[in-house]
XYZ file of C-alpha atoms in Angstrom:
471
model
C -12.617 -30.631 -8.820
C -12.357 -28.370 -5.837
C -14.351 -29.581 -2.958
C -15.030 -28.490 0.659
C -12.282 -30.861 1.764
C -9.545 -29.942 -0.689
C -9.829 -26.208 -1.407
C -6.190 -25.982 -2.194
C -5.489 -26.255 1.511
C -4.148 -28.905 3.954
C -7.280 -30.957 4.973
C -5.756 -31.511 8.526
C -5.393 -27.732 9.170
C -8.753 -25.762 9.497
C -8.679 -22.262 7.698
C -9.670 -19.123 9.056
C -11.096 -18.110 5.796
C -14.936 -17.868 6.423
C -15.740 -18.145 2.760
C -13.677 -21.431 2.404
C -15.204 -22.756 5.651
C -18.667 -22.273 4.251
C -17.918 -23.611 0.794
C -20.463 -26.071 -0.463
C -19.627 -29.698 -1.433
C -18.630 -28.582 -4.878
C -16.241 -25.843 -3.648
C -18.412 -22.930 -4.420
C -18.155 -19.977 -2.115
C -20.376 -17.127 -1.230
C -18.908 -13.959 -2.544
C -20.312 -11.799 0.269
C -18.373 -13.865 2.886
C -15.099 -13.295 0.906
C -15.569 -9.525 1.712
C -16.126 -10.066 5.402
C -13.129 -9.194 7.700
C -12.595 -12.006 10.122
C -11.490 -9.961 13.312
C -10.958 -13.184 15.346
C -7.690 -13.263 13.291
C -4.887 -11.052 14.714
C -3.888 -9.766 11.396
C -7.126 -8.038 10.459
C -7.683 -7.060 13.918
C -4.425 -5.176 14.122
C -4.801 -3.658 10.592
C -8.197 -2.192 11.646
C -6.742 -0.881 15.118
C -3.984 1.062 12.931
C -6.611 3.305 11.182
C -7.691 6.623 12.371
C -11.293 5.457 11.639
C -10.872 3.177 14.455
C -9.343 5.920 16.802
C -12.484 8.188 15.878
C -15.168 5.466 16.173
C -13.999 4.341 19.605
C -13.193 7.826 21.106
C -16.884 8.628 20.029
C -17.993 5.546 21.879
C -16.488 6.811 25.089
C -17.597 10.478 24.660
C -21.271 9.218 24.170
C -20.972 7.099 27.138
C -19.516 9.967 29.327
C -22.184 12.288 28.054
C -24.872 9.739 29.082
C -23.399 9.834 32.755
C -22.025 6.280 32.541
C -18.288 7.097 32.954
C -16.786 6.391 36.294
C -14.192 9.002 35.778
C -15.695 12.059 33.834
C -18.494 14.308 33.063
C -18.574 16.460 30.003
C -19.245 20.226 30.018
C -22.082 21.594 28.102
C -21.862 23.379 24.635
C -21.026 26.633 26.566
C -17.752 25.254 27.800
C -16.939 24.114 24.166
C -17.824 27.509 23.021
C -15.611 29.216 25.535
C -12.740 26.950 24.799
C -13.153 27.644 21.026
C -13.005 31.427 21.880
C -9.739 30.973 23.698
C -8.210 28.916 20.846
C -9.286 31.648 18.220
C -7.752 34.366 20.340
C -4.603 32.601 20.818
C -4.427 31.840 17.086
C -4.955 35.398 16.079
C -2.282 36.490 18.437
C 0.177 33.932 17.082
C -0.598 34.333 13.562
C -2.014 37.807 12.718
C -1.552 37.514 8.949
C -3.840 34.425 9.073
C -1.214 32.101 7.358
C -1.225 29.270 9.879
C 1.099 26.352 9.088
C 0.645 22.738 10.025
C 1.362 21.545 13.499
C 4.495 19.752 13.277
C 8.055 19.357 14.454
C 9.187 21.938 11.924
C 7.596 24.704 14.298
C 10.039 23.605 17.051
C 12.932 23.877 14.851
C 12.103 27.611 14.367
C 12.225 28.212 18.192
C 14.052 31.487 19.208
C 13.431 33.025 15.865
C 16.123 30.929 14.099
C 15.478 29.244 10.585
C 17.145 25.900 11.289
C 15.656 24.373 7.888
C 17.797 26.978 6.132
C 20.906 26.087 8.341
C 20.378 22.506 7.196
C 20.096 23.414 3.748
C 23.397 25.124 3.940
C 24.907 22.039 5.343
C 23.575 20.011 2.628
C 24.760 22.460 -0.086
C 23.532 22.999 -3.545
C 24.475 19.657 -5.078
C 21.994 17.466 -3.311
C 18.990 16.239 -5.205
C 15.332 17.111 -4.190
C 14.802 13.350 -3.343
C 17.928 13.164 -1.140
C 17.007 16.451 0.504
C 13.600 14.956 1.434
C 15.245 11.845 2.649
C 17.549 13.905 4.935
C 14.630 16.015 6.285
C 12.633 12.691 7.010
C 15.782 11.201 8.736
C 15.965 14.369 11.055
C 12.151 14.578 11.766
C 11.546 11.139 12.583
C 14.272 10.793 15.232
C 13.353 14.174 16.572
C 9.581 13.112 16.849
C 10.436 9.866 18.616
C 12.527 12.003 21.218
C 9.580 14.350 21.527
C 7.920 12.720 24.617
C 7.671 15.075 27.604
C 10.859 16.427 28.918
C 9.735 17.044 32.449
C 9.845 20.439 34.378
C 13.475 20.500 35.254
C 15.168 19.917 32.094
C 16.424 22.679 29.604
C 18.893 22.940 26.759
C 21.235 25.789 25.904
C 21.966 26.275 22.332
C 25.722 26.671 21.946
C 25.450 28.944 18.895
C 22.846 31.396 19.942
C 23.108 31.069 23.767
C 19.434 30.719 23.917
C 17.648 28.446 26.640
C 14.920 26.158 25.659
C 12.571 23.884 27.693
C 10.132 21.250 26.913
C 9.253 20.364 23.250
C 11.090 23.260 21.747
C 14.243 22.244 23.845
C 13.697 18.710 22.661
C 13.597 19.906 19.171
C 16.527 22.095 19.221
C 18.757 19.565 21.056
C 17.521 16.826 18.476
C 18.394 19.019 15.584
C 21.843 19.645 16.854
C 22.350 15.943 17.615
C 21.404 14.907 13.919
C 23.768 17.525 12.457
C 26.608 16.432 14.593
C 26.315 13.000 13.028
C 25.126 11.297 16.381
C 22.684 9.009 14.520
C 24.678 8.205 11.432
C 27.275 5.357 11.318
C 29.175 6.878 8.352
C 31.552 9.713 9.493
C 31.502 10.961 5.865
C 27.901 11.379 5.832
C 26.837 12.946 9.095
C 23.575 14.316 8.018
C 21.697 10.958 7.956
C 20.093 8.544 10.252
C 20.905 4.835 9.631
C 20.173 1.622 11.331
C 23.781 0.940 12.443
C 24.247 4.356 13.999
C 20.777 3.864 16.007
C 21.718 0.327 16.891
C 25.108 1.593 18.369
C 23.459 4.376 20.355
C 23.987 4.422 24.148
C 22.295 6.430 26.845
C 25.482 8.443 27.939
C 26.045 9.822 24.461
C 22.241 10.797 23.926
C 22.342 12.267 27.393
C 25.508 14.209 26.548
C 23.951 15.632 23.261
C 20.959 16.662 25.383
C 23.015 18.305 28.135
C 21.668 15.978 30.684
C 23.222 16.009 34.150
C 22.172 15.460 37.832
C 21.032 19.180 38.006
C 19.543 18.876 34.459
C 17.557 15.628 34.351
C 15.484 14.598 31.340
C 12.671 12.223 31.953
C 12.915 8.948 30.483
C 16.479 9.025 28.711
C 16.916 5.298 28.941
C 13.453 4.674 27.385
C 14.318 7.175 24.624
C 17.647 5.321 23.841
C 16.042 2.002 23.928
C 13.140 3.342 21.507
C 15.891 4.536 19.203
C 17.769 1.252 19.291
C 14.629 -0.581 18.545
C 13.992 1.784 15.616
C 17.503 0.751 14.287
C 16.428 -2.969 14.450
C 13.234 -2.259 12.602
C 15.033 -0.348 9.967
C 17.495 -3.193 9.390
C 14.669 -5.954 9.264
C 12.704 -3.998 6.391
C 15.205 -3.160 3.621
C 12.152 -3.211 1.312
C 10.920 0.068 3.013
C 14.027 1.561 4.363
C 16.759 0.497 2.001
C 20.039 -1.542 2.576
C 21.441 1.258 4.947
C 18.228 1.332 6.950
C 17.443 5.151 6.712
C 13.895 6.357 7.675
C 14.185 8.591 4.514
C 13.514 5.274 2.803
C 9.753 6.147 3.544
C 9.881 8.623 0.682
C 10.958 6.251 -1.958
C 8.421 3.629 -0.670
C 5.699 6.090 -0.916
C 6.647 8.085 -4.133
C 8.758 5.533 -6.213
C 12.602 4.944 -6.081
C 13.315 5.650 -9.814
C 15.815 8.412 -10.512
C 16.959 11.452 -8.414
C 14.100 13.618 -9.524
C 10.542 13.577 -8.059
C 7.743 12.867 -10.595
C 5.597 16.092 -11.184
C 2.429 14.005 -10.686
C 3.541 12.399 -7.405
C 0.927 12.462 -4.691
C 0.164 10.641 -1.373
C -2.648 10.639 1.326
C -1.838 11.522 4.881
C -3.265 8.230 5.806
C -1.155 6.275 3.512
C 1.860 7.826 5.292
C 0.555 7.045 8.625
C -0.352 3.407 7.624
C 3.197 2.726 6.437
C 4.528 4.225 9.660
C 2.354 1.888 11.677
C 2.757 -1.152 9.690
C 6.650 -0.607 9.704
C 7.406 0.839 13.107
C 4.539 -0.399 15.518
C 7.151 -2.973 16.508
C 9.546 -0.422 18.031
C 7.310 0.650 21.123
C 8.259 -1.082 24.399
C 4.556 -1.410 25.565
C 3.587 -5.154 25.289
C 0.572 -4.340 23.516
C -0.134 -7.241 21.034
C -3.528 -7.828 19.435
C -3.294 -11.544 20.116
C -2.508 -11.265 23.757
C -6.418 -11.626 24.415
C -8.964 -14.147 23.669
C -10.400 -14.489 20.137
C -13.625 -12.816 21.211
C -11.674 -9.647 22.381
C -12.057 -10.448 26.126
C -9.139 -10.084 28.579
C -7.540 -13.110 29.459
C -5.501 -13.221 32.933
C -1.916 -13.454 32.068
C -2.376 -13.394 28.380
C 0.886 -13.309 26.391
C 1.116 -12.177 22.730
C 3.093 -14.051 20.284
C 5.461 -11.278 19.872
C 5.048 -11.171 16.280
C 5.682 -7.483 15.118
C 2.788 -7.684 12.659
C 0.527 -7.758 15.591
C 2.218 -5.184 17.832
C -0.267 -2.081 18.390
C 1.991 0.434 20.182
C 0.047 3.246 21.576
C -3.265 1.312 21.913
C -4.651 0.466 25.277
C -7.546 -1.569 26.971
C -10.731 0.020 27.914
C -13.877 -2.059 29.048
C -16.066 0.693 27.607
C -14.927 0.306 24.082
C -16.559 -2.322 22.041
C -15.839 -3.900 18.596
C -15.652 -7.170 16.876
C -13.426 -10.037 17.654
C -9.840 -9.322 18.769
C -10.466 -5.670 18.351
C -12.938 -5.542 21.227
C -11.564 -3.508 24.227
C -8.709 -1.804 22.405
C -8.734 1.980 22.439
C -6.005 3.151 19.659
C -4.324 6.467 19.633
C -0.957 6.334 17.693
C -0.216 9.791 19.033
C 3.570 9.869 18.273
C 3.005 8.061 14.891
C 0.412 10.813 13.994
C 2.659 13.638 15.193
C 5.235 12.230 13.122
C 2.790 11.997 10.109
C 2.002 15.654 10.563
C 5.728 16.494 10.684
C 6.468 14.573 7.454
C 3.760 16.273 5.451
C 6.138 19.264 4.848
C 9.143 17.338 3.535
C 6.946 15.606 1.051
C 5.254 18.759 -0.089
C 8.577 20.782 -0.258
C 9.780 17.874 -2.543
C 6.729 18.656 -4.897
C 4.550 15.704 -3.699
C 0.915 16.605 -3.468
C -0.447 15.434 0.095
C -4.171 14.961 0.343
C -6.620 13.913 3.080
C -5.128 15.824 5.911
C -8.180 15.717 8.135
C -8.031 11.788 8.142
C -5.474 12.230 10.861
C -6.963 13.056 14.368
C -6.249 15.607 17.016
C -3.287 14.511 19.150
C -4.215 13.323 22.639
C -1.413 14.656 24.707
C -0.872 17.029 27.753
C -1.573 20.304 25.904
C -4.565 19.420 23.803
C -6.138 17.238 26.622
C -5.024 19.868 29.160
C -6.969 22.565 27.301
C -10.018 20.609 27.704
C -9.693 20.000 31.445
C -8.684 23.562 32.202
C -11.518 24.898 29.996
C -14.120 22.784 32.052
C -14.935 20.647 28.891
C -13.679 17.402 30.490
C -14.496 17.342 34.196
C -12.874 14.606 36.493
C -15.524 13.458 38.914
C -12.887 13.313 41.677
C -10.674 16.161 42.223
C -7.956 13.917 43.614
C -7.689 12.633 40.079
C -5.610 15.839 39.346
C -3.153 15.168 42.321
C -2.282 11.658 41.964
C 0.179 9.933 39.556
C -1.143 7.822 36.578
C 0.377 5.156 34.335
C -0.229 5.531 30.624
C -2.371 2.407 30.554
C -4.675 3.298 33.417
C -8.236 3.511 32.486
C -8.502 7.063 33.602
C -5.867 8.107 31.129
C -7.074 6.018 28.388
C -10.452 7.443 28.467
C -9.275 11.128 29.094
C -7.257 10.961 25.833
C -10.218 9.315 24.030
C -12.437 12.033 24.997
C -9.755 14.549 23.997
C -9.629 13.041 20.373
C -13.389 13.279 20.052
C -13.858 16.619 21.569
C -11.101 18.219 19.427
C -13.300 17.250 16.416
C -16.175 19.120 17.914
C -13.879 21.985 18.889
C -12.226 22.612 15.385
C -15.626 23.625 13.438
C -16.283 26.172 16.321
C -12.832 27.604 15.847
C -13.156 27.851 12.159
C -16.384 29.754 12.453
C -14.875 32.260 14.847
C -11.949 32.828 12.546
C -14.126 32.919 9.411
C -12.292 29.857 7.563
C -13.564 26.879 6.006
C -12.284 23.360 6.648
C -10.246 23.492 3.465
C -8.674 26.585 4.578
C -8.067 25.752 8.026
C -7.602 21.725 8.358
C -7.245 20.181 11.747
C -3.631 20.239 11.339
C -3.631 24.108 11.263
C -6.170 24.334 14.222
C -3.895 22.324 16.302
C -1.069 24.621 15.447
C -3.083 27.867 15.826
C -4.452 26.739 18.030
C -5.246 24.084 20.564
C -1.845 23.185 21.615
C -0.724 26.615 22.300
C -4.063 27.480 24.151
C -3.402 24.328 26.336
C 0.129 25.675 27.180
C -1.129 29.077 27.809
C -3.851 27.891 30.315
C -1.172 25.716 32.045
C 1.146 28.424 32.442
C -1.507 30.728 33.969
C -2.801 28.045 36.329
C -0.020 25.946 37.287
C 3.287 27.699 36.056
C 3.265 25.557 33.000
C 2.489 22.065 34.528
C -0.027 20.128 32.983
C -3.326 19.262 34.841
C -2.462 15.594 35.019
C 0.718 13.787 36.497
C 1.523 10.737 34.260
C 4.567 8.550 34.828
C 6.566 8.591 31.629
C 9.107 6.334 30.164
C 9.711 8.908 27.382
C 7.982 6.918 24.661
C 4.346 8.148 24.793
C 4.231 11.340 26.914
């Protein structure tokens, strides 16, 4: 008979399972306790912090706090400032997309910079003999590496496209440069298959070669070239360690097979996936690549900060773009963490189209959040929606993990959710017709850039030290 002492476990090792701990002498457990998540354990806490529900819930906490006047850093403008911001976004959207057909906010828009259809160019390089499944893998290989290279380039860098002679800066420049680096075979270890990214190719990458591909020099400096190289090398290690997701060659394109199924060259006509399933797989498999030492088990079990706390280094507990803030509350080890997963969500937005082009139906787009970065967050500062209490905050340099920056990003996420329905109303579109992915593209990102250009010659309103992996 099972009992409290021999519930299939080592009696000398206490279990973290609440239901088992509270079993009666006959081994009976309370079914309700079996459904309770134990956030004092790092696994469940990390899993929760990798959800967009956690991002939204905690961003909403900080917005409510700021509106109550309890933020040390910001005040929030009234409804009129949000209405004015929505008007700017709607006007920019009409100007950019007069037909009303607004695509997703994704890396693929940057591959169209200068009016050049680089997706068609990639298709020509692949030829007619490639299967839809392999075409999707190649597109995923390209876009995943390109997104990871998409942290801010800095104001002094540019890229001149050899074929067109056009000069590109910032995100467009990074997109075009990464496209040509990919098609040249920089990320492939197989000279006979240059149009792929594989683990061996990434692990062997050095900063000099990446810098050469991005035309980096003393007079053309790119912020965080070493950090970008390290990130891609860590990606190569993660791909190697997870053949069940990325295959024996360690290709990012293995994500397609992991979600759709690996059988046969064709894509099942009934294949479908949700946007959050895609994000969840990215976070579970790639959180370990981020250099930030943000591990959920680096703090006390009650979620309080422990001086000198060091995480186990277990990749299952790595949080990546997730930062401490004393105004964020939650159970157990999740307490005090404000998650964003900005590059992972940007990557998810950018993977929607390869899945759809392959015939896979993607649902639940609005489960993803707005992206808390320079342009979206800058729009809200420049429009007077987010107001720093101290004007000097706009002139000093910040680190990504500083409380001021963490809170600004959280406010950006929450306020983008309030801005989106206002924009839809002005454009006469429903949420189904204009999901958040399209509002961002129409949209908030372009409006943020436009205001930055008008006010500061393109520079964002805040100065953040970047290692090329978050901003």
